[in-house]
Amino acid sequence: MPFSILISPLFDECPPWPCTHSDTDKSLDLTLKWAQQCKEQPRADGQLIFGIIQGSAYPDLREKAAKELHKIGFDGYAIGGVSVGEPEEEMYKAVDMAEPFMPKESPRYLMGVGTPPQLVEGVARGIDMFDCVLPTRVGRNGSAYTRNGMMQVKGAKFKQDFTPIEPDCTCYACQNFSKAYIRHLINVGEVLALQLLSIHNVHFYLTLMREMREAILAGTFQDYRQAFHARYVPPQKQK
């Protein structure tokens, strides 16, 4: 039987955004209490437990969470309490608050993030792992991620466009179907369209992460980061 790894984040309480310092501190104490209890429970074979660093927008609480979880000791550490309605810059600040206190030798996981630019910026800040529903959610809404930004394939301008979503993409959707055909499927309510867009978007995300790993190993990540942002146009800036 192939060996598999199950990553289980501990049971935590995620405070809302915004949240007062006092309420966040109380919530964090509960998360830390549960963390200790979680650590003491038996595990399945191959199961890894990740501690979750909460603390909202407060540097002292993010530091407290990271240090206390490290004392308990987990296989990896996640930054939680982001992507809960806060502005993007606040999300980056939360990462910057927690990262200096996260063990260098352990995997770092940013929960619920994010868009392609957010993945690049997360990696730039020392994050290793992400989870997010965006690739399939965006696909189900008729759009695809590309190196130039998000593309609304359901748009009328693609009615006669018989090229793939991205010419150099090796995913099943791009190798076998055109934008015009996928748009047609969307317009007639065929679920295959949403499946194809989701396949492409997941492939795009996996490719992005692979390229960043390769750039890190080659010592060229900062060049990759700059080139990515120079080419990728966020939805709010698209014409």
mmCIF file of N, CA, C and O in Angstrom, residues 88-147:
data_model
loop_
_atom_site.group_PDB
_atom_site.id
_atom_site.type_symbol
_atom_site.label_atom_id
_atom_site.label_comp_id
_atom_site.label_asym_id
_atom_site.label_seq_id
_atom_site.Cartn_x
_atom_site.Cartn_y
_atom_site.Cartn_z
ATOM 1 N N GLU A 88 -6.405 43.015 1.970
ATOM 2 C CA GLU A 88 -5.259 42.185 1.597
ATOM 3 C C GLU A 88 -3.998 42.578 2.358
ATOM 4 O O GLU A 88 -3.230 41.705 2.794
ATOM 5 N N GLU A 89 -3.767 43.870 2.523
ATOM 6 C CA GLU A 89 -2.564 44.308 3.219
ATOM 7 C C GLU A 89 -2.548 43.833 4.670
ATOM 8 O O GLU A 89 -1.475 43.572 5.234
ATOM 9 N N GLU A 90 -3.717 43.719 5.286
ATOM 10 C CA GLU A 90 -3.776 43.209 6.657
ATOM 11 C C GLU A 90 -3.408 41.729 6.699
ATOM 12 O O GLU A 90 -2.818 41.252 7.667
ATOM 13 N N MET A 91 -3.761 41.008 5.648
ATOM 14 C CA MET A 91 -3.372 39.603 5.571
ATOM 15 C C MET A 91 -1.856 39.478 5.511
ATOM 16 O O MET A 91 -1.250 38.658 6.210
ATOM 17 N N TYR A 92 -1.227 40.307 4.670
ATOM 18 C CA TYR A 92 0.234 40.270 4.587
ATOM 19 C C TYR A 92 0.871 40.663 5.923
ATOM 20 O O TYR A 92 1.892 40.092 6.337
ATOM 21 N N LYS A 93 0.272 41.631 6.609
ATOM 22 C CA LYS A 93 0.798 42.039 7.912
ATOM 23 C C LYS A 93 0.729 40.883 8.909
ATOM 24 O O LYS A 93 1.645 40.691 9.719
ATOM 25 N N ALA A 94 -0.360 40.115 8.860
ATOM 26 C CA ALA A 94 -0.494 38.973 9.770
ATOM 27 C C ALA A 94 0.620 37.961 9.532
ATOM 28 O O ALA A 94 1.186 37.395 10.477
ATOM 29 N N VAL A 95 0.948 37.729 8.262
ATOM 30 C CA VAL A 95 2.053 36.818 7.939
ATOM 31 C C VAL A 95 3.364 37.384 8.468
ATOM 32 O O VAL A 95 4.166 36.668 9.087
ATOM 33 N N ASP A 96 3.585 38.668 8.242
ATOM 34 C CA ASP A 96 4.828 39.301 8.691
ATOM 35 C C ASP A 96 4.951 39.291 10.213
ATOM 36 O O ASP A 96 6.059 39.225 10.755
ATOM 37 N N MET A 97 3.817 39.356 10.912
ATOM 38 C CA MET A 97 3.843 39.308 12.378
ATOM 39 C C MET A 97 4.252 37.929 12.883
ATOM 40 O O MET A 97 5.023 37.802 13.843
ATOM 41 N N ALA A 98 3.732 36.896 12.247
ATOM 42 C CA ALA A 98 3.920 35.538 12.756
ATOM 43 C C ALA A 98 5.205 34.880 12.270
ATOM 44 O O ALA A 98 5.848 34.129 13.017
ATOM 45 N N GLU A 99 5.590 35.147 11.040
ATOM 46 C CA GLU A 99 6.680 34.395 10.404
ATOM 47 C C GLU A 99 7.993 34.399 11.184
ATOM 48 O O GLU A 99 8.654 33.350 11.293
ATOM 49 N N PRO A 100 8.427 35.528 11.762
ATOM 50 C CA PRO A 100 9.712 35.505 12.471
ATOM 51 C C PRO A 100 9.752 34.539 13.652
ATOM 52 O O PRO A 100 10.842 34.148 14.096
ATOM 53 N N PHE A 101 8.590 34.156 14.158
ATOM 54 C CA PHE A 101 8.537 33.299 15.344
ATOM 55 C C PHE A 101 8.170 31.854 15.005
ATOM 56 O O PHE A 101 7.986 31.034 15.900
ATOM 57 N N MET A 102 8.097 31.542 13.715
ATOM 58 C CA MET A 102 7.786 30.182 13.287
ATOM 59 C C MET A 102 9.085 29.407 13.085
ATOM 60 O O MET A 102 10.051 29.948 12.539
ATOM 61 N N PRO A 103 9.141 28.157 13.525
ATOM 62 C CA PRO A 103 10.373 27.373 13.385
ATOM 63 C C PRO A 103 10.817 27.271 11.925
ATOM 64 O O PRO A 103 10.012 27.001 11.036
ATOM 65 N N LYS A 104 12.083 27.497 11.686
ATOM 66 C CA LYS A 104 12.611 27.473 10.323
ATOM 67 C C LYS A 104 12.581 26.071 9.726
ATOM 68 O O LYS A 104 12.478 25.907 8.508
ATOM 69 N N GLU A 105 12.677 25.053 10.595
ATOM 70 C CA GLU A 105 12.797 23.686 10.099
ATOM 71 C C GLU A 105 11.445 23.025 9.842
ATOM 72 O O GLU A 105 11.394 21.884 9.360
ATOM 73 N N SER A 106 10.347 23.713 10.152
ATOM 74 C CA SER A 106 9.016 23.120 10.025
ATOM 75 C C SER A 106 8.252 23.729 8.853
ATOM 76 O O SER A 106 8.435 24.901 8.521
ATOM 77 N N PRO A 107 7.362 22.952 8.226
ATOM 78 C CA PRO A 107 6.536 23.500 7.141
ATOM 79 C C PRO A 107 5.657 24.643 7.646
ATOM 80 O O PRO A 107 5.145 24.603 8.764
ATOM 81 N N ARG A 108 5.475 25.638 6.794
ATOM 82 C CA ARG A 108 4.638 26.800 7.119
ATOM 83 C C ARG A 108 3.457 26.837 6.155
ATOM 84 O O ARG A 108 3.630 26.783 4.946
ATOM 85 N N TYR A 109 2.284 26.992 6.717
ATOM 86 C CA TYR A 109 1.037 26.842 5.959
ATOM 87 C C TYR A 109 0.179 28.085 6.173
ATOM 88 O O TYR A 109 -0.098 28.460 7.307
ATOM 89 N N LEU A 110 -0.205 28.750 5.083
ATOM 90 C CA LEU A 110 -1.079 29.922 5.154
ATOM 91 C C LEU A 110 -2.482 29.490 4.762
ATOM 92 O O LEU A 110 -2.732 29.108 3.622
ATOM 93 N N MET A 111 -3.401 29.583 5.696
ATOM 94 C CA MET A 111 -4.719 28.977 5.533
ATOM 95 C C MET A 111 -5.676 29.875 4.744
ATOM 96 O O MET A 111 -5.779 31.073 4.983
ATOM 97 N N GLY A 112 -6.371 29.261 3.779
ATOM 98 C CA GLY A 112 -7.419 29.957 3.051
ATOM 99 C C GLY A 112 -6.947 30.943 2.006
ATOM 100 O O GLY A 112 -7.720 31.774 1.539
ATOM 101 N N VAL A 113 -5.695 30.858 1.606
ATOM 102 C CA VAL A 113 -5.097 31.815 0.657
ATOM 103 C C VAL A 113 -4.578 31.016 -0.537
ATOM 104 O O VAL A 113 -3.975 29.946 -0.353
ATOM 105 N N GLY A 114 -4.730 31.522 -1.750
ATOM 106 C CA GLY A 114 -5.335 32.768 -2.111
ATOM 107 C C GLY A 114 -5.284 32.907 -3.622
ATOM 108 O O GLY A 114 -5.193 31.947 -4.373
ATOM 109 N N THR A 115 -5.247 34.141 -4.086
ATOM 110 C CA THR A 115 -5.101 34.435 -5.506
ATOM 111 C C THR A 115 -3.661 34.145 -5.943
ATOM 112 O O THR A 115 -2.761 34.056 -5.096
ATOM 113 N N PRO A 116 -3.405 34.027 -7.242
ATOM 114 C CA PRO A 116 -2.015 33.791 -7.668
ATOM 115 C C PRO A 116 -1.019 34.822 -7.132
ATOM 116 O O PRO A 116 0.048 34.434 -6.628
ATOM 117 N N PRO A 117 -1.309 36.135 -7.192
ATOM 118 C CA PRO A 117 -0.349 37.079 -6.606
ATOM 119 C C PRO A 117 -0.146 36.867 -5.105
ATOM 120 O O PRO A 117 0.964 37.058 -4.588
ATOM 121 N N GLN A 118 -1.198 36.466 -4.398
ATOM 122 C CA GLN A 118 -1.056 36.219 -2.964
ATOM 123 C C GLN A 118 -0.181 35.000 -2.689
ATOM 124 O O GLN A 118 0.562 34.972 -1.700
ATOM 125 N N LEU A 119 -0.243 33.999 -3.557
ATOM 126 C CA LEU A 119 0.647 32.848 -3.390
ATOM 127 C C LEU A 119 2.102 33.275 -3.560
ATOM 128 O O LEU A 119 2.972 32.873 -2.784
ATOM 129 N N VAL A 120 2.352 34.080 -4.577
ATOM 130 C CA VAL A 120 3.724 34.547 -4.818
ATOM 131 C C VAL A 120 4.223 35.357 -3.627
ATOM 132 O O VAL A 120 5.349 35.166 -3.150
ATOM 133 N N GLU A 121 3.383 36.249 -3.127
ATOM 134 C CA GLU A 121 3.793 37.074 -1.995
ATOM 135 C C GLU A 121 3.894 36.253 -0.709
ATOM 136 O O GLU A 121 4.718 36.544 0.160
ATOM 137 N N GLY A 122 3.071 35.229 -0.577
ATOM 138 C CA GLY A 122 3.193 34.343 0.575
ATOM 139 C C GLY A 122 4.518 33.602 0.574
ATOM 140 O O GLY A 122 5.215 33.525 1.591
ATOM 141 N N VAL A 123 4.891 33.060 -0.581
ATOM 142 C CA VAL A 123 6.178 32.370 -0.703
ATOM 143 C C VAL A 123 7.325 33.339 -0.422
ATOM 144 O O VAL A 123 8.306 32.990 0.243
ATOM 145 N N ALA A 124 7.197 34.566 -0.908
ATOM 146 C CA ALA A 124 8.235 35.571 -0.661
ATOM 147 C C ALA A 124 8.409 35.846 0.828
ATOM 148 O O ALA A 124 9.487 36.261 1.269
ATOM 149 N N ARG A 125 7.367 35.588 1.603
ATOM 150 C CA ARG A 125 7.408 35.814 3.050
ATOM 151 C C ARG A 125 7.709 34.539 3.833
ATOM 152 O O ARG A 125 7.588 34.522 5.053
ATOM 153 N N GLY A 126 8.065 33.474 3.140
ATOM 154 C CA GLY A 126 8.488 32.262 3.826
ATOM 155 C C GLY A 126 7.441 31.188 3.981
ATOM 156 O O GLY A 126 7.639 30.234 4.737
ATOM 157 N N ILE A 127 6.319 31.297 3.255
ATOM 158 C CA ILE A 127 5.255 30.302 3.359
ATOM 159 C C ILE A 127 5.522 29.158 2.380
ATOM 160 O O ILE A 127 5.947 29.376 1.242
ATOM 161 N N ASP A 128 5.232 27.930 2.826
ATOM 162 C CA ASP A 128 5.458 26.738 2.007
ATOM 163 C C ASP A 128 4.184 26.162 1.408
ATOM 164 O O ASP A 128 4.218 25.555 0.337
ATOM 165 N N MET A 129 3.065 26.307 2.121
ATOM 166 C CA MET A 129 1.852 25.582 1.760
ATOM 167 C C MET A 129 0.641 26.504 1.829
ATOM 168 O O MET A 129 0.600 27.429 2.650
ATOM 169 N N PHE A 130 -0.346 26.207 0.985
ATOM 170 C CA PHE A 130 -1.578 26.991 0.939
ATOM 171 C C PHE A 130 -2.764 26.053 0.722
ATOM 172 O O PHE A 130 -2.602 24.926 0.261
ATOM 173 N N ASP A 131 -3.946 26.542 1.036
ATOM 174 C CA ASP A 131 -5.167 25.869 0.590
ATOM 175 C C ASP A 131 -6.183 26.938 0.237
ATOM 176 O O ASP A 131 -6.236 27.990 0.879
ATOM 177 N N CYS A 132 -6.959 26.689 -0.808
ATOM 178 C CA CYS A 132 -7.916 27.705 -1.229
ATOM 179 C C CYS A 132 -8.926 27.094 -2.193
ATOM 180 O O CYS A 132 -8.584 26.207 -2.978
ATOM 181 N N VAL A 133 -10.150 27.602 -2.150
ATOM 182 C CA VAL A 133 -11.202 27.129 -3.052
ATOM 183 C C VAL A 133 -11.226 27.896 -4.371
ATOM 184 O O VAL A 133 -11.990 27.555 -5.275
ATOM 185 N N LEU A 134 -10.403 28.936 -4.503
ATOM 186 C CA LEU A 134 -10.512 29.824 -5.661
ATOM 187 C C LEU A 134 -10.376 29.129 -7.020
ATOM 188 O O LEU A 134 -11.123 29.466 -7.949
ATOM 189 N N PRO A 135 -9.446 28.200 -7.216
ATOM 190 C CA PRO A 135 -9.336 27.610 -8.561
ATOM 191 C C PRO A 135 -10.646 27.014 -9.066
ATOM 192 O O PRO A 135 -11.021 27.224 -10.226
ATOM 193 N N THR A 136 -11.351 26.295 -8.205
ATOM 194 C CA THR A 136 -12.609 25.695 -8.644
ATOM 195 C C THR A 136 -13.772 26.678 -8.552
ATOM 196 O O THR A 136 -14.686 26.635 -9.379
ATOM 197 N N ARG A 137 -13.757 27.574 -7.574
ATOM 198 C CA ARG A 137 -14.835 28.570 -7.482
ATOM 199 C C ARG A 137 -14.821 29.486 -8.700
ATOM 200 O O ARG A 137 -15.870 29.765 -9.294
ATOM 201 N N VAL A 138 -13.634 29.952 -9.068
ATOM 202 C CA VAL A 138 -13.511 30.809 -10.249
ATOM 203 C C VAL A 138 -13.929 30.041 -11.503
ATOM 204 O O VAL A 138 -14.614 30.572 -12.383
ATOM 205 N N GLY A 139 -13.533 28.766 -11.570
ATOM 206 C CA GLY A 139 -13.933 27.947 -12.711
ATOM 207 C C GLY A 139 -15.436 27.777 -12.800
ATOM 208 O O GLY A 139 -16.022 27.861 -13.890
ATOM 209 N N ARG A 140 -16.075 27.557 -11.665
ATOM 210 C CA ARG A 140 -17.531 27.378 -11.658
ATOM 211 C C ARG A 140 -18.264 28.658 -12.056
ATOM 212 O O ARG A 140 -19.440 28.615 -12.415
ATOM 213 N N ASN A 141 -17.559 29.788 -11.984
ATOM 214 C CA ASN A 141 -18.168 31.061 -12.372
ATOM 215 C C ASN A 141 -17.740 31.509 -13.768
ATOM 216 O O ASN A 141 -17.923 32.667 -14.139
ATOM 217 N N GLY A 142 -17.158 30.574 -14.530
ATOM 218 C CA GLY A 142 -16.895 30.845 -15.933
ATOM 219 C C GLY A 142 -15.602 31.568 -16.239
ATOM 220 O O GLY A 142 -15.468 32.150 -17.316
ATOM 221 N N SER A 143 -14.637 31.525 -15.320
ATOM 222 C CA SER A 143 -13.382 32.241 -15.545
ATOM 223 C C SER A 143 -12.186 31.314 -15.371
ATOM 224 O O SER A 143 -12.274 30.266 -14.730
ATOM 225 N N ALA A 144 -11.069 31.737 -15.945
ATOM 226 C CA ALA A 144 -9.839 30.951 -15.895
ATOM 227 C C ALA A 144 -8.674 31.843 -15.493
ATOM 228 O O ALA A 144 -8.615 33.021 -15.859
ATOM 229 N N TYR A 145 -7.738 31.263 -14.752
ATOM 230 C CA TYR A 145 -6.499 31.966 -14.426
ATOM 231 C C TYR A 145 -5.496 31.766 -15.559
ATOM 232 O O TYR A 145 -5.363 30.665 -16.105
ATOM 233 N N THR A 146 -4.798 32.846 -15.905
ATOM 234 C CA THR A 146 -3.734 32.773 -16.902
ATOM 235 C C THR A 146 -2.538 33.567 -16.385
ATOM 236 O O THR A 146 -2.641 34.283 -15.383
ATOM 237 N N ARG A 147 -1.436 33.482 -17.098
ATOM 238 C CA ARG A 147 -0.238 34.218 -16.682
ATOM 239 C C ARG A 147 -0.431 35.729 -16.793
ATOM 240 O O ARG A 147 0.300 36.494 -16.175
#
